[in-house]
mmCIF file of C-alpha atoms and ligand atoms in Angstrom:
data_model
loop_
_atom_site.group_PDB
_atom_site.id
_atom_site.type_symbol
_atom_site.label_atom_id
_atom_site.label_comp_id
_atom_site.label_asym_id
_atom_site.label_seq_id
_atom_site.Cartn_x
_atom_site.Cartn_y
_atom_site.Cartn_z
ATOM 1 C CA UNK P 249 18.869 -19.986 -10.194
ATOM 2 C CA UNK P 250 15.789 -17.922 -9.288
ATOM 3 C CA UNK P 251 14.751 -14.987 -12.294
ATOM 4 C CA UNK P 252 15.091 -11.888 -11.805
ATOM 5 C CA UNK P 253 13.694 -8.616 -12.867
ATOM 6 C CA UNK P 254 16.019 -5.552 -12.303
ATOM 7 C CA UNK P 255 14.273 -2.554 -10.814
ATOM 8 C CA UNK P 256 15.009 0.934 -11.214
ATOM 9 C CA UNK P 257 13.537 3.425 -8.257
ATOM 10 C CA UNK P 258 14.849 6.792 -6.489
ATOM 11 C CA UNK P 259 17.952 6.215 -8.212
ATOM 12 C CA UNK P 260 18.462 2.823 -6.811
ATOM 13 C CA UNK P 261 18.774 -0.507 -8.433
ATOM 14 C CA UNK P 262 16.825 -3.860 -6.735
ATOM 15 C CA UNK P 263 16.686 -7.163 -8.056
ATOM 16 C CA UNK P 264 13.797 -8.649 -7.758
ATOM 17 C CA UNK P 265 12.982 -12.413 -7.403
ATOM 18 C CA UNK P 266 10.022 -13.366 -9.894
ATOM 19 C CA UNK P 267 7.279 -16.018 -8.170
ATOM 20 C CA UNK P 268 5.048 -17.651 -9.730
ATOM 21 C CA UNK P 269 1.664 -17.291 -8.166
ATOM 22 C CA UNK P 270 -0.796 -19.018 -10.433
ATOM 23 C CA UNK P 271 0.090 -21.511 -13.802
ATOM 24 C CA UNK P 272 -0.006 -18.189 -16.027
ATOM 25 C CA UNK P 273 1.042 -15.087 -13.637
ATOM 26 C CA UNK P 274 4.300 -14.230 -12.267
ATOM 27 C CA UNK P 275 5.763 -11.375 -9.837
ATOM 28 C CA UNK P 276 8.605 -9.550 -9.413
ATOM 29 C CA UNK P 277 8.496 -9.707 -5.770
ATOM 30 C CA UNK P 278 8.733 -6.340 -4.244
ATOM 31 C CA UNK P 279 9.257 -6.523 -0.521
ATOM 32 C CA UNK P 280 10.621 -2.991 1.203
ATOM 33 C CA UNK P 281 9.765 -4.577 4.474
ATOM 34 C CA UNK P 282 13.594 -3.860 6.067
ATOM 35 C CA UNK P 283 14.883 -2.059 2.857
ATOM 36 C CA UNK P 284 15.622 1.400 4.651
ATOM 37 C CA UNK P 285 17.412 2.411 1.878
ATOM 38 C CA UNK P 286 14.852 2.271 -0.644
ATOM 39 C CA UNK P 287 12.489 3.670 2.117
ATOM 40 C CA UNK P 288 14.680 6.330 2.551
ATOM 41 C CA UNK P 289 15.306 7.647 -1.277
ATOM 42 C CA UNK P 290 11.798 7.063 -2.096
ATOM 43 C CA UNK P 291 9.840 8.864 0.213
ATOM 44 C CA UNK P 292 10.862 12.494 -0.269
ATOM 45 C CA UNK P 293 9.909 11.511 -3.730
ATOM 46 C CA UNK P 294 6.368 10.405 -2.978
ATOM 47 C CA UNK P 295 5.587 12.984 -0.924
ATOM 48 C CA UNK P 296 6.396 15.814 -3.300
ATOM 49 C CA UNK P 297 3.842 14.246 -5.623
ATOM 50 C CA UNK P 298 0.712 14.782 -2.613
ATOM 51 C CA UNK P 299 -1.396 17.315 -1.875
ATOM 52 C CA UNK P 300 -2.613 18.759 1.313
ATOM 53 C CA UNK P 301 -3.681 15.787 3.709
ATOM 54 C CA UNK P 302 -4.896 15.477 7.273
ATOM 55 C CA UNK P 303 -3.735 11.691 7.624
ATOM 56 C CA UNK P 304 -2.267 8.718 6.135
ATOM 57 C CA UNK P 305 -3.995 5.222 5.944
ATOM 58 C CA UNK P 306 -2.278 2.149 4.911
ATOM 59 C CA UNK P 307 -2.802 -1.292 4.929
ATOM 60 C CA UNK P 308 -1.156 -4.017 7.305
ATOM 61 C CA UNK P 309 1.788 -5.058 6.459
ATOM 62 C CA UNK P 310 3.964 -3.967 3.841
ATOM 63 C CA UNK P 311 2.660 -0.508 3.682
ATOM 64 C CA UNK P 312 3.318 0.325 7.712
ATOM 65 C CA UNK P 313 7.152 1.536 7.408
ATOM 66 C CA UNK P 314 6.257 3.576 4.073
ATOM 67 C CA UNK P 315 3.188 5.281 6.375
ATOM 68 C CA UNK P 316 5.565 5.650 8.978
ATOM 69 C CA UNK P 317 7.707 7.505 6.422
ATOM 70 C CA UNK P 318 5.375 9.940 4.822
ATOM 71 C CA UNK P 319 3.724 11.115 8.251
ATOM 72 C CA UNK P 320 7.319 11.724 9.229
ATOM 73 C CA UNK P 321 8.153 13.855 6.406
ATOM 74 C CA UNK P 322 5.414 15.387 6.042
ATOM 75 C CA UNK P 323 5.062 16.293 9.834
ATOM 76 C CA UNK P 324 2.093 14.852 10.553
ATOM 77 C CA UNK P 325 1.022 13.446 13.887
ATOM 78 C CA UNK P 326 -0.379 9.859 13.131
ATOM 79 C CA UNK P 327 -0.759 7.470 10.668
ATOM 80 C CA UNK P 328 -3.864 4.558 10.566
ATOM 81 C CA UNK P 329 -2.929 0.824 9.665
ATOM 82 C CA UNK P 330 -6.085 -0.926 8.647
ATOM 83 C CA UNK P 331 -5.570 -5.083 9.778
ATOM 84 C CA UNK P 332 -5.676 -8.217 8.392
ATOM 85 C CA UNK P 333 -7.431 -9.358 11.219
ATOM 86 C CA UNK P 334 -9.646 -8.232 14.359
ATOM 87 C CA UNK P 335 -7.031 -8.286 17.909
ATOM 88 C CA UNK P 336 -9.290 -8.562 21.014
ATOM 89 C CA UNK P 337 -8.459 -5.080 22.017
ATOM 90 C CA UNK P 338 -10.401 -3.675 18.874
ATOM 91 C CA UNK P 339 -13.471 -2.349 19.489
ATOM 92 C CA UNK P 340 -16.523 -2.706 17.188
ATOM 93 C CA UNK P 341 -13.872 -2.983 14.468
ATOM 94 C CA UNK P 342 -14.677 -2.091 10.756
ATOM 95 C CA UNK P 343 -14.322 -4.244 8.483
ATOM 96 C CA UNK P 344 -14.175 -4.698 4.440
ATOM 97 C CA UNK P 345 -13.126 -8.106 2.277
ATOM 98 C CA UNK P 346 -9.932 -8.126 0.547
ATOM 99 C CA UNK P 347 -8.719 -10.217 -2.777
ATOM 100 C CA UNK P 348 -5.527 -8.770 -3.401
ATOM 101 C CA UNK P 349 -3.221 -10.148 -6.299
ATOM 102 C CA UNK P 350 -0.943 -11.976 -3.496
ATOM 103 C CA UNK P 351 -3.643 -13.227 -1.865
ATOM 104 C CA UNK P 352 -4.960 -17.031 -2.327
ATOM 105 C CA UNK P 353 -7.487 -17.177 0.629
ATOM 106 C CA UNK P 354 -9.994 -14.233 1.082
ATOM 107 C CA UNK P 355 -9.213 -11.161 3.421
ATOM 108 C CA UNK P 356 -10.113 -8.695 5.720
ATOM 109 C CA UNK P 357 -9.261 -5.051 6.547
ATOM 110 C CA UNK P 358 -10.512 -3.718 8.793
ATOM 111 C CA UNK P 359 -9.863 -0.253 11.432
ATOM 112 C CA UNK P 360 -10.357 -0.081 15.109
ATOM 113 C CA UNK P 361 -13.233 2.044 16.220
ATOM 114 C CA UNK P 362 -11.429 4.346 17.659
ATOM 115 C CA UNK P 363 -9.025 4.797 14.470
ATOM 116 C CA UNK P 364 -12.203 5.419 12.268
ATOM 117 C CA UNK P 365 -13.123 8.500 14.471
ATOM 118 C CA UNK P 366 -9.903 9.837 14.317
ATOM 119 C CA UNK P 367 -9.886 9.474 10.079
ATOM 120 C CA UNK P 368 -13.553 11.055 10.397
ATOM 121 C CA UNK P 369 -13.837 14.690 7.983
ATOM 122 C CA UNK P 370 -10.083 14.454 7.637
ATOM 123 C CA UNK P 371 -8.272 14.423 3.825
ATOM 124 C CA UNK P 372 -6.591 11.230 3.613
ATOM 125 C CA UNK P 373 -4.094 9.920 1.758
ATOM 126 C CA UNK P 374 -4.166 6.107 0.881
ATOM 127 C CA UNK P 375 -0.323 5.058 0.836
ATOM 128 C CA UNK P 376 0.842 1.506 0.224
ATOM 129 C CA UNK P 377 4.187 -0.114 -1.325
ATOM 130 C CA UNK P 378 2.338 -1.684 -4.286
ATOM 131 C CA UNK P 379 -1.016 -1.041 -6.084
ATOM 132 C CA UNK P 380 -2.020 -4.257 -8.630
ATOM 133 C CA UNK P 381 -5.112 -5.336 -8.848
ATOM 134 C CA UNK P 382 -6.244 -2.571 -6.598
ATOM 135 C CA UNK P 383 -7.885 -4.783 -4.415
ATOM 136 C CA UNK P 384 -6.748 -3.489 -1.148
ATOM 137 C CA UNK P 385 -6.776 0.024 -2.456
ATOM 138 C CA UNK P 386 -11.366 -0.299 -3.131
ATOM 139 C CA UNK P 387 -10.949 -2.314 0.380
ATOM 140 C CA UNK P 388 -8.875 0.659 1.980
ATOM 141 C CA UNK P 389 -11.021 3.702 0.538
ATOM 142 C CA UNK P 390 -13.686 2.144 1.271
ATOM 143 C CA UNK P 391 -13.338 1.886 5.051
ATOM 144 C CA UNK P 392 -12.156 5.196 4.757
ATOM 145 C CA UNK P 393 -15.309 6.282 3.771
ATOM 146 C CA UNK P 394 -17.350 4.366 5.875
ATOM 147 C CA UNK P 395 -15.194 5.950 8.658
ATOM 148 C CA UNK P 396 -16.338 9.199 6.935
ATOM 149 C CA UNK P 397 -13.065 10.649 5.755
ATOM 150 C CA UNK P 398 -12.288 12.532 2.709
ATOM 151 C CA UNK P 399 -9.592 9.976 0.295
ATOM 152 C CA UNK P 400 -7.853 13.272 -1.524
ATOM 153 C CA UNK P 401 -4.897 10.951 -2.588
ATOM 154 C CA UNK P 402 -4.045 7.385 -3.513
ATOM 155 C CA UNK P 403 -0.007 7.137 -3.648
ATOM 156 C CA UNK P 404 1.961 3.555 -4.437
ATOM 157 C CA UNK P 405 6.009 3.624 -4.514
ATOM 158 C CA UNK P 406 4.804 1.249 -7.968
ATOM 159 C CA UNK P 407 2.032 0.546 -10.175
ATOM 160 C CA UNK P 408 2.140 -3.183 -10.915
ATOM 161 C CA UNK P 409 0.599 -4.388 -14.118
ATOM 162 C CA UNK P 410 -2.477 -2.552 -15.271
ATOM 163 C CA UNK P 411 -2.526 -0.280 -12.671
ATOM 164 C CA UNK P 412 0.595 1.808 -14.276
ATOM 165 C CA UNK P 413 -2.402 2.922 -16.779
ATOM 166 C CA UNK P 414 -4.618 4.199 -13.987
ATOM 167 C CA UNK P 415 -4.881 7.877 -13.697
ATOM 168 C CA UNK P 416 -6.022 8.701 -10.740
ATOM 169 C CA UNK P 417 -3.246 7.165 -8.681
ATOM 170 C CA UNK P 418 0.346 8.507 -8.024
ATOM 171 C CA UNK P 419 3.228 6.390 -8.273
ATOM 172 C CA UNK P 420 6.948 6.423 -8.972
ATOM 173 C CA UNK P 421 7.312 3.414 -11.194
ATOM 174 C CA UNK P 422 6.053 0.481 -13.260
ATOM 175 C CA UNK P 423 6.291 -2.847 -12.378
ATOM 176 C CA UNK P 424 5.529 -5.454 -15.131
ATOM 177 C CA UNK P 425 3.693 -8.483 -14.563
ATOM 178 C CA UNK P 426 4.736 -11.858 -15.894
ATOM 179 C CA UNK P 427 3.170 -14.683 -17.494
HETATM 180 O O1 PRP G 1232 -3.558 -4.132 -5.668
HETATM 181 P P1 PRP G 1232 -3.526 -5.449 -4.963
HETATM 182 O O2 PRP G 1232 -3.694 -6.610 -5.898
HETATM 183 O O3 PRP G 1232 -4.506 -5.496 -3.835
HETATM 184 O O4 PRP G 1232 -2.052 -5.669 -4.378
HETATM 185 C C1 PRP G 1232 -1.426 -4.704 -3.589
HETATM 186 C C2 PRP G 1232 -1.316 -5.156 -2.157
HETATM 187 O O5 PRP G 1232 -0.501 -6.326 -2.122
HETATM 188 C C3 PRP G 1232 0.533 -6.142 -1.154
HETATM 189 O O6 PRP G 1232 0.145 -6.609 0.083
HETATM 190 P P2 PRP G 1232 -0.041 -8.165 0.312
HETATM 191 O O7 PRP G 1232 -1.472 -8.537 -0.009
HETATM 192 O O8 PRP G 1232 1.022 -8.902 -0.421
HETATM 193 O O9 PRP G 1232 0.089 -8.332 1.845
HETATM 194 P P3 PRP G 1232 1.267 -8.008 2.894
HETATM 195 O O10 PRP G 1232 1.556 -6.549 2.793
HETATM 196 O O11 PRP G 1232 0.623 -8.365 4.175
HETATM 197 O O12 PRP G 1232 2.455 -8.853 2.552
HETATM 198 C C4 PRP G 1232 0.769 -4.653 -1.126
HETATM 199 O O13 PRP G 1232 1.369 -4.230 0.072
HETATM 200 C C5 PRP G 1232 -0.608 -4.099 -1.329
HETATM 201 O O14 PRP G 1232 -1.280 -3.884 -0.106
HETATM 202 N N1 ADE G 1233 5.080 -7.443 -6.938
HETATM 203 C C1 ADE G 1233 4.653 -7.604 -5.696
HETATM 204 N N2 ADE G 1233 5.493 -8.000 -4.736
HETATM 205 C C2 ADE G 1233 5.057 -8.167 -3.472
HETATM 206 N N3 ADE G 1233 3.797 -7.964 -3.085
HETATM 207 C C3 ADE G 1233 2.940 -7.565 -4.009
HETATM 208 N N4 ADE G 1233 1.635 -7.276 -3.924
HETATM 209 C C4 ADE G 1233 1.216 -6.936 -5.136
HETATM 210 N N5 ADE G 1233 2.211 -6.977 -6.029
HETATM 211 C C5 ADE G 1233 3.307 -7.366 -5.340
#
């Protein structure tokens, strides 16, 4: 039988399956991709914690429906998903390397042209299911920036590992790691 570790978040309970992704490092998998529930109950609690923003950004994949969520509530008009890879109808895409905990090969993000002028002088808030390593979080602000936006917030649902000790992101919970 597959181990477990039993979450607690916006008052509802998950079990989570732990993988092992190297010899000495284990994860509770978190995976909210088609949980609406959790979705649901979690945002309102998020977005309580943000300040003032122009825009979300998120990163492809996990982190669309909780972007989707956030602009919603917050009544914002659009929300910017930064790829894993360049589609032909990109133009002159931007585009940062990613290493992110669940990642064995390395990545890209990277934003549309036409999504980095939109971003341009706007606050932004960096929203994504998980922040570990924080990996895709540097990657993320980082084409925020070059797309000349302002990062005012960086906002997880949880903090995995050491990142629970980092102050200057917001999240709901902890998530432990596992050796
Ligand atoms: O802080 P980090 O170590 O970078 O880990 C966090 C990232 O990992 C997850 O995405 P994942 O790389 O698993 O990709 P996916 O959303 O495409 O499944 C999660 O959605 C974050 O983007
Ligand atoms: N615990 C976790 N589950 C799924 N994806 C992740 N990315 C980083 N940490 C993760």
């Amino acid at each position: 039988m597959t181990n477990t570790y039993t979450l607690q978040v916006a008052g509802l309970k998950r079990d989570l399956p732990i993988i092992r992704l190297t010899e000495n490092l284990s994860i509770a998998s978190f995976v909210i991709l088609g949980d609406a529930e959790l979705l649901r109950e979690a945002t309102p609690l998020l977005v309580d914690k943000l300040p003032e923003v122009d825009v979300i950004v998120t990163a492809e994949a996990k982190g669309i429906p909780l972007a989707y969520e956030v602009t919603n509530q917050l009544g914002l008009t659009a929300y910017y998903v930064a790829r894993k890879t360049v589609k032909p109808y990109m133009q002159n895409p931007l585009m940062i390397e990613v290493h992110s905990i669940t990642t064995q090969a390395k990545q890209t993000l990277c934003f549309d042209q036409k999504d980095a002028q939109a971003i341009k002088g706007k606050r932004v808030a960096i929203i994504d299911d998980v922040i570990s390593t924080g990996e895709s979080l540097r990657a993320l602000e980082e084409l925020v920036e070059l797309a000349g936006g302002n990062v005012v917030a960086k906002a997880a649902i949880l903090a995995e590992g050491d990142a629970a000790k980092r102050k200057d992101i917001i999240f709901l919970e902890e998530l432990p790691l596992f050796d």
